[in-house]
Structures are given as C-alpha cells and as structure tokens.
Amino acid sequence: MISYTNKNFLVVDDFTEFRNSIKSMLRQIGATMVDVATSGEETIMMCRKKKYDIIMHDYNLGPGKDGQQVLEELVLQKLLPPHTIFVMVTAENTQAMVMGAMEYEPDDYLTKPFNRASLMQRLDKLVERREAMTAINSAAAKSAWGEMIKACDELMINNKRYAAMALRKKAMALQEMGKSKELETMLRSMLEQRPVPWAFLMLGRLLVARGDAQQAQVVVSDAIQQYPQLPALYDVMAEAQQKQGQLAAAQATIQEALKTSPRAIRRQMQLGALAKVNGDLDIAARAFREAVGLGRGSCLKSPDNYLNFVNVVNAQAVNSGELMDRRYQEEVMSMVSEVNKDYADDKAVIVRNTLAQATLLKNSGKLKEAEILAKKAAEAAQHLPHFFSAEVAVEVVNQLRDMGQAETATHVLQTCAEMYGDDPQVQSTVSSQEGGALLVDRANEARKLNRDGVLLYEKRQFAEAMQPFREASRLQPRNITMVLNAVQNLLQLTKIQPEQKEALKKECMDFLNNLNGMPPNDNRFERFQMLRKVALAL
C-alpha cells in the first residue's frame, strides 16, 4: 500500500469546484500536503520556491499560459526535478493538444471526469514506478552520471518490470558523459533486437551531431516508417537534410511533422526559417504567424517571430510589385506595435522593428514617413549596447541599404565581419556585399593567426601563443572567438608567470571589454561570462 502522507502535491485548475474536488480525492487517499494554484504563471512561481512530488495540472486555464506551456517552461528552466511526477489533466483530447503536450513527456495524461478509485489507481502506478527509480533519479539530480549508470544496471537486474526505463536512463547518462561510441554500440544492439522509438531518436541525433547526416537519414527513415506519429523523428530527419543542403526536403519534412503536432512553436519557427530561405513566402508567413500566436504565454516567445513575419510580408509586397493590401497592413502594424510594447528595453530589437515599420510604410506608398523612420533606425543602430546576431546583422544591412541608409549599412557590415568573421557562413554572406571582399581578406588573415595561437595553446606554449593571438586581435579586436581564445590563453599564462598576474589581468580585461556589445543570446555568451568571472578573481 502506497502512502501519500509525505507527498507534496500541487493541484492546478482555474475552476474552484474541480480544484476542490481533486483536493478532496487526494485527502481521501491519505494526502496531507496539497497546495493549489489557479494559473500557469502561479505554477511557475510556486515551483521556483518549492519542489513537489506530484503535480496535477489542468491543460486549459483560460487567459495566460496553458498546461503545455507550463510543462514546457518547467522543463526548459529545469524547474522539474527528476523525482517529480507531472500529470496533465484535461476535458479535451484533440490530437493537436495531446501531441503538443506529449512532446515534453508528462508522466501521464488524465481525462476528465474521473473518480477517486481511478485517480488512486493511476497515482499508485506512477508512484511505484518513480520509487523504483529513486537511486537513478537521485544520481541524475546531482549530475553523478557514473553513479546513475550503476543504479540503472542494478535496477535492470533486480526489477525486470522497469528494465526498459532503466535502459533509457542509462543511455541518457552515457550521452551526458560524452561517451558517444559506447552509446552508439548500446543503441544499435537494442535496435537489432527490436524497434524502440527513443533509441531510433537518440541514435539519429548522435549521428547528426557526429557529422554523419547521411547515415542518420537512413536510421531515421526506417524509424519513421514504423512510428509515423512521432514528430521528433521528423525533426532529426530535417536536421540531417539541412546538413546536406537539402533545404526543400527539410521544409517538406517539418511540414509533415506539423500535421501531427501543430502546436510546437520551435517547429513552426523552423518551418518559417526554411520556407523563407527557399523563397516559399506564403508558407513562411503562415509559419511565423503561428509561432507568434503560440508564443503568447510561452517562455519561447521571441521578437524574431514577429519581425520575421513582418519582413516576409514586406517581401511579398515587393515581389508582387503592388502596394500592400490594407488587411495585411493592419495585421503587420498590430505586430509592430506589440514588439514596441513588449521589447521596449531591447534597443537592437527596436532598431529592427523600426526598419520593418519603415519598409512597411514604403510598401504602402508612404515614402516620407518611411524615410523619417529609416533615419531614426540608422541613428540608433550606431549606438547599440548589444550588437545583432550574425544572421540578423546581414538582414539589417540589406534593409538599411534598401531604405537609403548606406553609411550605417556599411558600419553594421564592418562590425558583423569583425565579430563573426571567422564563421565561413558569415564570410560567404559578407563577401557578396558591397565592400565585403576586403573585410573577408582581413578576417581570413586574423583567422589564420587565431589558428596558429590555438595550436600553440594545445602544445601548452602559452607565452608563445600570445603573439598570434595579439596580432589577430589587432586585425579584429571584437571577434568573439578570437578574444575568448586569447583570454583563455592569458589565464593559463598567469599560472606559470604569477609575477605578471596584474599585467596579465589588465590585458584580459582589455580583451573582454571589446566584447561588451556581444549579444546575450550568442551561444558563446556563457563562456564569455565564465572567463570574465575568472579574470576578475585574479
């Protein structure tokens, strides 16, 4: 008999009657610690303050976050400990809703109405399973992956009932440890015996990450034949296709996944991006519109979805050679207004939004108003606390040129080439722009020097490595990769030249100060913060 006396429950429902009904049922089966919430926002707040054993969360909560968005945020923000049981409760069971919620893997899905007996039966099974996994989950909670693997092996021997789940957890631990060869061997061995959806998925991702996109396609294609209703398989297939330059095929694959699970915001964003590159502007506009709608209430809400929609609609107007339809004008202006309101403190976003609005006015025949806004955006673009990402910078350059702001366009292009010039994709894009060839030549020279510095660093010749790093910095003082490499080398140098610590610390900070305009959403920003923290502590 399972005891619920020591279990912390959280019941979330916007209807008082149903909330009290569930609470009463839980009391009847022995629960004594039952908290309640009425909204998704309240759930997030409560989970930040307290760890729950069991969360019973309604899907439809009226205005604000729905159950899927709450689960999404709890998972992405790491607010759901391994031991917590999350049960989605709903009166609806449409495929779109169920598949959307299931993508973040709730422990169970409970359809209203239900009685105390059926609730207890479900909870008993869930708790029994979770208690069998206690050692595994405890190890996972403290990132003790070796300990977790040992616990998985023991459970597979001692409790065959949960062997399959333990095997999956073991695969996750191997992945966290970076033991890709051992993981691949295990996954292939499993799949030779019988098809397992998550094993197909994990193997496909492993192969894509390793650069073997063609083999990943073979594996995932086989999996899709057997599990056509698993949208994550299509995601891996699309990624493999993109790696091989098969962009039209990747778009078609994502569209197929969205037929099964249309409420996946990141998948809609990916479809929009692919369709935009492929010139399929109608599909791109629909996808970004969906992403905007799904983003309201989601932690994945992004200004990029709004701006991509506006820019795609603007491009459609240009391609048609006609003034923009009034209906589109109103929709676009509504999104522009929402961005100005929700992202007022993000100066880079406001520059992009102002340019998008200027382009809209131009396409609507309001040339004077468009010119005023374009000049305003150009002025602001030269004084940003944080620069754009590489992809966005190139788009801004094109918009500035289209709006007659050539001088600022050149300034943005130069900054882009300097910060991201070691990226081959950026080089390719920059070289096609006016004045880009000289910028790429400079970037290539700095890139070679950086490579020389890295080779010396790997040989632990830290003093010698500083010469090429300093020369690279002279050519591109704001190049993110090169600055971070130079600082990492300087920090090693302080260990063998402690008498030079103060001078080396100053040089570290001089390097890092060149990156003050680095966008926080850059995937190297965490490394930048870590190196800065170490340098300041010298």
XYZ file of C-alpha atoms in Angstrom:
538
model
C 0.000 0.000 0.000
C 1.486 3.318 -1.096
C 1.413 6.136 1.451
C 0.668 9.668 0.247
C 1.061 11.267 3.670
C 4.569 12.542 2.976
C 3.965 13.547 -0.657
C 3.859 17.214 -1.649
C 1.037 17.779 -4.157
C 0.293 20.764 -6.374
C -3.163 20.891 -7.984
C -3.649 23.464 -10.747
C -7.076 24.290 -12.189
C -8.868 27.569 -12.853
C -12.249 26.176 -11.729
C -12.669 26.261 -7.954
C -15.147 23.374 -7.958
C -12.846 20.975 -9.799
C -9.791 22.132 -7.844
C -11.586 21.373 -4.592
C -12.853 18.056 -5.969
C -9.322 16.821 -6.739
C -8.059 18.104 -3.410
C -10.831 16.189 -1.643
C -9.988 12.964 -3.523
C -6.338 13.351 -2.571
C -7.278 13.856 1.084
C -9.320 10.650 0.936
C -6.317 8.625 -0.262
C -4.154 9.994 2.545
C -2.559 13.154 1.162
C -2.000 15.858 3.771
C 0.177 18.369 1.893
C -1.817 19.725 -1.055
C -1.113 23.168 -2.500
C -3.342 24.696 -5.166
C -2.852 27.192 -7.985
C -5.257 28.797 -10.438
C -2.948 29.786 -13.306
C 0.132 28.656 -15.184
C 2.043 31.723 -14.036
C 1.286 30.809 -10.422
C 2.520 27.257 -11.071
C 5.886 28.529 -12.315
C 6.249 30.845 -9.326
C 5.397 28.081 -6.836
C 7.760 25.583 -8.486
C 10.595 28.097 -8.154
C 10.025 28.179 -4.408
C 9.180 24.544 -3.656
C 9.865 21.057 -5.022
C 6.737 18.960 -5.491
C 6.397 15.190 -5.637
C 3.234 15.207 -7.754
C 1.795 17.996 -9.921
C -1.714 17.608 -11.334
C -2.095 20.353 -13.935
C -5.149 21.270 -15.989
C -4.481 21.938 -19.676
C -6.949 24.769 -20.314
C -6.572 27.593 -17.831
C -8.228 30.498 -19.614
C -6.057 33.590 -20.339
C -2.301 33.164 -19.882
C -0.211 30.007 -20.039
C -1.843 26.685 -20.868
C -0.705 23.341 -19.473
C 1.618 22.631 -22.394
C 3.352 25.996 -21.993
C 3.742 25.435 -18.262
C 5.291 21.987 -18.726
C 7.500 23.405 -21.491
C 8.807 26.144 -19.191
C 9.283 23.828 -16.211
C 11.391 21.505 -18.380
C 13.405 24.210 -20.153
C 14.033 26.181 -16.950
C 14.990 22.961 -15.128
C 12.285 23.512 -12.504
C 11.034 19.923 -12.675
C 13.286 17.655 -10.561
C 13.759 14.044 -11.740
C 11.605 12.735 -8.882
C 8.568 14.920 -9.683
C 5.524 13.300 -11.305
C 3.670 15.605 -13.725
C 0.113 14.623 -14.700
C -1.695 16.606 -17.410
C -5.429 16.836 -16.717
C -7.941 17.884 -19.375
C -11.513 17.550 -20.586
C -10.323 17.670 -24.203
C -8.382 15.113 -26.201
C -7.800 16.584 -29.667
C -4.712 15.231 -31.424
C -3.081 18.667 -31.714
C -3.420 19.306 -27.992
C -2.390 15.831 -26.876
C 0.626 15.658 -29.203
C 1.744 19.148 -28.224
C 1.659 18.287 -24.538
C 3.236 14.853 -25.024
C 6.335 16.338 -26.695
C 7.576 17.377 -23.253
C 6.737 13.930 -21.862
C 4.351 14.344 -18.930
C 4.250 11.230 -16.776
C 0.575 10.686 -17.509
C -2.438 12.182 -19.229
C -5.720 12.108 -17.290
C -9.045 12.856 -18.989
C -11.896 14.462 -17.040
C -14.119 13.339 -15.448
C -12.562 10.717 -13.177
C -13.345 9.347 -9.725
C -11.248 8.678 -6.646
C -10.698 4.990 -7.482
C -9.369 5.659 -10.981
C -7.201 8.532 -9.708
C -5.703 6.364 -6.985
C -5.055 3.533 -9.445
C -3.151 5.896 -11.773
C -1.194 7.544 -8.992
C -0.268 4.210 -7.407
C 1.313 3.042 -10.667
C 3.157 6.321 -11.178
C 4.488 6.477 -7.623
C 5.508 2.813 -7.643
C 7.473 3.403 -10.845
C 9.043 6.600 -9.527
C 10.081 4.949 -6.266
C 11.734 2.125 -8.192
C 13.748 4.832 -9.973
C 14.792 6.643 -6.766
C 18.506 5.820 -6.922
C 18.650 6.684 -10.626
C 16.841 9.992 -10.180
C 18.926 10.951 -7.145
C 22.101 10.458 -9.165
C 20.649 12.430 -12.084
C 19.696 15.320 -9.791
C 23.341 15.802 -8.798
C 24.738 15.026 -12.298
C 26.534 11.942 -10.948
C 26.404 10.118 -14.278
C 28.659 7.211 -13.336
C 26.572 6.586 -10.232
C 23.432 6.829 -12.359
C 24.681 4.168 -14.786
C 25.451 1.843 -11.883
C 21.943 2.379 -10.476
C 20.438 1.650 -13.906
C 22.376 -1.606 -14.200
C 21.238 -2.674 -10.739
C 17.582 -1.922 -11.489
C 17.728 -3.879 -14.753
C 18.974 -6.908 -12.812
C 16.728 -6.586 -9.750
C 13.463 -5.385 -11.270
C 12.778 -6.564 -14.823
C 9.496 -4.643 -14.853
C 11.369 -1.351 -15.159
C 14.317 -2.607 -17.202
C 13.284 -0.727 -20.355
C 13.021 2.559 -18.485
C 16.348 1.964 -16.753
C 17.960 1.291 -20.129
C 16.731 4.625 -21.458
C 18.046 6.421 -18.386
C 21.398 4.706 -18.864
C 21.513 5.949 -22.452
C 20.830 9.482 -21.206
C 23.691 9.203 -18.704
C 26.100 7.979 -21.389
C 25.060 10.922 -23.545
C 25.724 13.369 -20.706
C 29.172 11.830 -20.187
C 30.008 12.248 -23.868
C 30.541 8.504 -24.326
C 29.178 8.516 -27.865
C 30.862 5.304 -29.046
C 29.596 3.295 -26.090
C 26.152 4.857 -26.511
C 26.033 4.070 -30.228
C 27.000 0.446 -29.590
C 24.268 0.115 -26.982
C 21.596 1.720 -29.184
C 22.438 -0.363 -32.246
C 22.431 -3.526 -30.142
C 18.960 -2.650 -28.839
C 17.590 -1.909 -32.300
C 18.912 -5.190 -33.670
C 16.721 -6.989 -31.136
C 13.553 -4.895 -31.527
C 12.469 -1.417 -32.663
C 12.403 1.162 -29.862
C 11.259 4.719 -30.726
C 13.503 6.613 -28.318
C 16.538 4.537 -29.354
C 15.970 5.448 -33.019
C 15.652 9.082 -31.999
C 18.763 9.142 -29.848
C 20.854 7.299 -32.449
C 19.711 9.695 -35.166
C 20.665 12.719 -33.072
C 24.015 11.182 -32.206
C 24.823 10.591 -35.885
C 23.821 14.125 -36.892
C 25.951 15.607 -34.096
C 28.882 13.487 -35.252
C 28.549 14.819 -38.790
C 27.209 11.596 -40.303
C 23.993 13.120 -41.647
C 23.585 10.576 -44.442
C 23.653 7.625 -42.041
C 21.300 9.498 -39.714
C 18.813 9.778 -42.572
C 18.938 6.015 -43.113
C 18.288 5.312 -39.428
C 15.508 7.869 -39.031
C 13.835 6.968 -42.325
C 13.458 3.409 -41.045
C 12.079 4.733 -37.752
C 9.519 6.987 -39.456
C 8.189 4.008 -41.402
C 7.466 2.284 -38.094
C 6.486 5.318 -35.991
C 4.971 7.916 -38.350
C 3.188 9.655 -35.457
C 6.408 10.578 -33.610
C 7.170 14.194 -34.682
C 10.627 14.329 -33.072
C 11.841 11.805 -35.669
C 10.943 14.270 -38.417
C 12.957 16.955 -36.611
C 16.082 14.792 -36.754
C 15.419 13.920 -40.392
C 15.063 17.620 -41.275
C 18.288 18.464 -39.448
C 20.133 15.731 -41.366
C 18.686 17.032 -44.631
C 19.753 20.582 -43.809
C 23.294 19.425 -43.073
C 23.405 18.045 -46.613
C 21.955 21.170 -48.191
C 18.584 19.533 -48.913
C 16.584 22.566 -47.800
C 13.422 21.905 -49.811
C 13.296 18.346 -48.475
C 13.877 19.609 -44.919
C 10.952 22.016 -45.292
C 8.678 19.224 -46.509
C 9.759 17.034 -43.578
C 8.944 19.711 -40.992
C 5.581 20.318 -42.657
C 4.840 16.610 -42.285
C 5.705 16.741 -38.564
C 3.406 19.723 -38.079
C 0.474 17.743 -39.460
C 0.783 15.538 -36.372
C 1.782 18.185 -33.828
C 0.987 21.745 -34.993
C 1.280 23.358 -31.548
C 5.091 23.066 -31.428
C 6.391 26.634 -31.511
C 10.011 25.769 -32.302
C 8.915 23.574 -35.195
C 6.803 26.418 -36.601
C 9.827 28.721 -36.275
C 11.989 26.217 -38.125
C 9.421 25.860 -40.896
C 9.280 29.631 -41.260
C 13.064 29.907 -41.494
C 13.340 27.103 -44.068
C 10.457 28.397 -46.175
C 11.961 31.896 -46.091
C 15.312 30.611 -47.395
C 13.516 28.505 -50.006
C 11.554 31.533 -51.204
C 8.246 29.964 -50.181
C 6.972 33.190 -48.653
C 3.330 32.135 -48.230
C 4.345 29.144 -46.090
C 6.913 31.273 -44.226
C 4.311 33.912 -43.361
C 1.841 31.280 -42.106
C 4.509 29.566 -40.001
C 5.761 32.770 -38.369
C 2.158 33.868 -37.735
C 1.547 30.534 -35.963
C 4.778 30.950 -33.976
C 3.682 34.405 -32.826
C 0.326 33.031 -31.671
C 1.839 30.035 -29.898
C 4.465 32.270 -28.310
C 1.991 34.342 -26.350
C 2.239 32.860 -22.871
C 5.264 30.718 -23.766
C 8.796 31.056 -22.431
C 9.844 30.564 -26.076
C 8.195 33.809 -27.161
C 10.666 35.684 -29.368
C 10.722 39.042 -31.164
C 12.266 37.182 -34.100
C 8.907 35.569 -34.896
C 7.157 38.931 -35.101
C 9.929 40.535 -37.140
C 10.296 37.560 -39.454
C 6.573 37.678 -40.157
C 6.677 41.418 -40.875
C 9.750 41.093 -43.104
C 8.261 38.174 -45.051
C 5.023 40.087 -45.656
C 7.082 43.096 -46.761
C 8.997 40.846 -49.172
C 5.720 39.512 -50.559
C 4.613 43.077 -51.269
C 7.884 43.883 -53.051
C 7.652 40.710 -55.149
C 4.085 41.492 -56.175
C 5.025 44.982 -57.332
C 1.827 46.326 -55.790
C 1.004 48.349 -52.694
C 0.385 46.195 -49.631
C -3.169 45.045 -49.047
C -4.917 47.013 -46.265
C -5.727 43.835 -44.330
C -2.038 42.891 -44.244
C -1.109 46.452 -43.270
C -3.328 46.256 -40.201
C -2.002 42.839 -39.144
C 1.608 43.913 -39.606
C 1.105 47.197 -37.749
C -0.506 45.268 -34.899
C 2.606 43.097 -34.609
C 4.912 46.126 -34.874
C 3.002 47.757 -32.005
C 3.220 44.581 -29.911
C 7.001 44.438 -30.391
C 7.391 48.107 -29.435
C 5.409 47.441 -26.264
C 6.882 44.082 -25.210
C 10.533 44.739 -26.127
C 10.839 48.468 -25.449
C 14.064 47.967 -23.466
C 15.842 45.945 -26.185
C 17.401 48.613 -28.393
C 18.566 46.154 -31.073
C 15.037 44.765 -31.424
C 13.576 48.275 -31.617
C 16.012 49.176 -34.425
C 14.888 46.107 -36.369
C 11.254 46.856 -35.651
C 11.623 50.477 -36.771
C 13.246 49.332 -40.023
C 10.451 46.821 -40.574
C 7.887 49.566 -39.993
C 9.751 51.899 -42.377
C 9.736 49.200 -45.052
C 6.018 48.651 -44.468
C 5.318 52.365 -44.948
C 7.409 52.397 -48.113
C 5.478 49.407 -49.482
C 2.252 51.201 -48.584
C 3.260 54.280 -50.595
C 4.021 56.479 -47.548
C 7.550 57.413 -48.624
C 8.147 60.484 -46.450
C 7.112 58.737 -43.246
C 9.243 55.741 -44.247
C 12.307 57.947 -44.723
C 11.904 59.547 -41.291
C 11.723 56.144 -39.569
C 14.655 54.765 -41.586
C 16.870 57.661 -40.468
C 15.770 57.128 -36.871
C 16.682 53.421 -37.072
C 20.035 54.176 -38.733
C 20.987 56.616 -35.984
C 20.046 54.155 -33.231
C 21.908 51.293 -34.956
C 25.214 53.097 -34.443
C 24.827 53.277 -30.649
C 23.659 49.816 -29.593
C 24.699 48.382 -26.198
C 24.474 44.894 -27.741
C 25.067 44.080 -31.397
C 22.896 41.850 -33.579
C 23.478 38.163 -34.222
C 25.319 37.480 -37.487
C 22.206 36.439 -39.407
C 20.196 39.423 -38.203
C 23.070 41.844 -38.908
C 23.127 40.844 -42.575
C 19.357 41.305 -42.801
C 19.658 44.753 -41.189
C 22.403 45.706 -43.671
C 20.099 44.870 -46.581
C 17.185 46.765 -45.040
C 19.315 49.847 -44.387
C 20.556 49.846 -47.972
C 17.040 49.408 -49.324
C 15.957 52.408 -47.264
C 18.832 54.601 -48.486
C 20.960 54.403 -45.312
C 24.177 53.212 -46.998
C 26.615 54.711 -44.472
C 25.060 52.940 -41.497
C 24.727 49.754 -43.560
C 28.497 49.777 -44.109
C 29.099 50.350 -40.387
C 26.881 47.379 -39.438
C 28.523 45.185 -42.087
C 32.013 46.026 -40.798
C 31.014 45.219 -37.224
C 29.442 41.948 -38.356
C 32.578 40.939 -40.271
C 34.736 41.789 -37.267
C 32.684 39.979 -34.615
C 31.783 36.907 -36.669
C 34.417 36.934 -39.433
C 35.799 33.505 -38.503
C 32.454 31.905 -39.410
C 32.550 30.560 -43.012
C 28.828 31.242 -43.486
C 29.270 34.853 -42.407
C 32.270 35.206 -44.705
C 30.239 33.914 -47.629
C 27.433 36.373 -46.925
C 29.732 39.338 -46.267
C 31.794 38.726 -49.420
C 28.671 39.162 -51.550
C 28.005 42.596 -50.042
C 29.439 45.858 -51.328
C 32.930 46.289 -49.851
C 32.770 42.808 -48.371
C 35.785 41.304 -50.147
C 38.290 43.447 -48.219
C 36.579 42.623 -44.934
C 36.787 38.897 -45.689
C 40.501 39.140 -46.562
C 41.144 40.794 -43.209
C 39.043 38.164 -41.450
C 40.945 35.330 -43.135
C 44.280 36.750 -42.020
C 43.020 37.026 -38.435
C 41.539 33.540 -38.653
C 44.917 32.066 -39.643
C 46.647 33.840 -36.760
C 43.999 32.573 -34.335
C 44.539 29.027 -35.606
C 48.302 29.401 -35.016
C 47.592 30.573 -31.466
C 45.287 27.621 -30.789
C 47.935 25.144 -31.990
C 50.495 26.667 -29.611
C 47.926 26.626 -26.794
C 47.320 22.916 -27.366
C 51.079 22.377 -27.022
C 50.891 24.342 -23.740
C 53.194 27.016 -25.180
C 51.114 29.780 -23.632
C 53.698 32.581 -23.815
C 54.428 31.892 -27.492
C 50.705 31.693 -28.293
C 50.113 35.285 -27.223
C 51.905 36.730 -30.265
C 49.484 35.344 -32.890
C 46.506 35.987 -30.585
C 47.543 39.646 -30.171
C 48.096 40.063 -33.904
C 44.696 38.520 -34.623
C 43.118 40.920 -32.138
C 44.799 43.886 -33.822
C 43.053 42.910 -37.063
C 39.699 42.042 -35.466
C 39.575 43.370 -31.884
C 35.891 42.452 -31.445
C 35.972 38.955 -32.912
C 34.211 36.854 -30.284
C 36.021 33.552 -30.818
C 39.463 35.136 -31.037
C 39.020 37.281 -27.939
C 37.798 34.334 -25.866
C 40.700 32.175 -27.054
C 43.205 34.911 -26.183
C 41.731 35.366 -22.691
C 41.716 31.626 -22.037
C 45.385 31.524 -23.005
C 46.200 34.522 -20.769
C 44.551 32.823 -17.798
C 46.805 29.802 -18.312
C 49.783 32.138 -18.580
C 49.055 33.616 -15.132
C 49.706 30.172 -13.639
C 53.256 29.964 -14.993
C 54.036 33.694 -14.704
C 52.465 34.628 -11.345
C 54.730 37.656 -11.046
C 52.982 39.106 -14.121
C 49.492 38.488 -12.773
C 48.392 42.136 -12.558
C 49.591 42.991 -16.061
C 48.034 39.831 -17.493
C 44.770 40.521 -15.658
C 44.648 44.006 -17.189
C 45.240 42.535 -20.640
C 42.444 40.003 -20.031
C 40.035 42.785 -19.130
C 41.097 44.884 -22.131
C 40.329 41.943 -24.391
C 36.998 41.202 -22.704
C 35.889 44.836 -22.743
C 35.987 44.646 -26.534
C 33.080 42.190 -26.288
C 30.769 44.419 -24.259
C 28.488 44.611 -27.291
C 28.205 40.832 -27.609
C 24.550 39.725 -27.895
C 23.474 37.757 -24.788
C 21.762 35.125 -26.961
C 25.068 34.171 -28.627
C 25.951 30.551 -27.787
C 29.381 31.732 -26.570
C 27.984 34.225 -24.074
C 28.172 31.729 -21.194
C 31.863 31.125 -21.941
C 32.406 34.903 -22.025
C 30.802 35.300 -18.587
C 32.788 32.407 -17.134
C 36.135 33.769 -18.402
C 35.261 37.262 -17.183
C 34.459 35.899 -13.727
C 37.789 34.035 -13.560
C 39.727 37.078 -14.795
C 38.105 39.393 -12.243
C 39.004 36.941 -9.464
C 42.744 37.044 -10.282
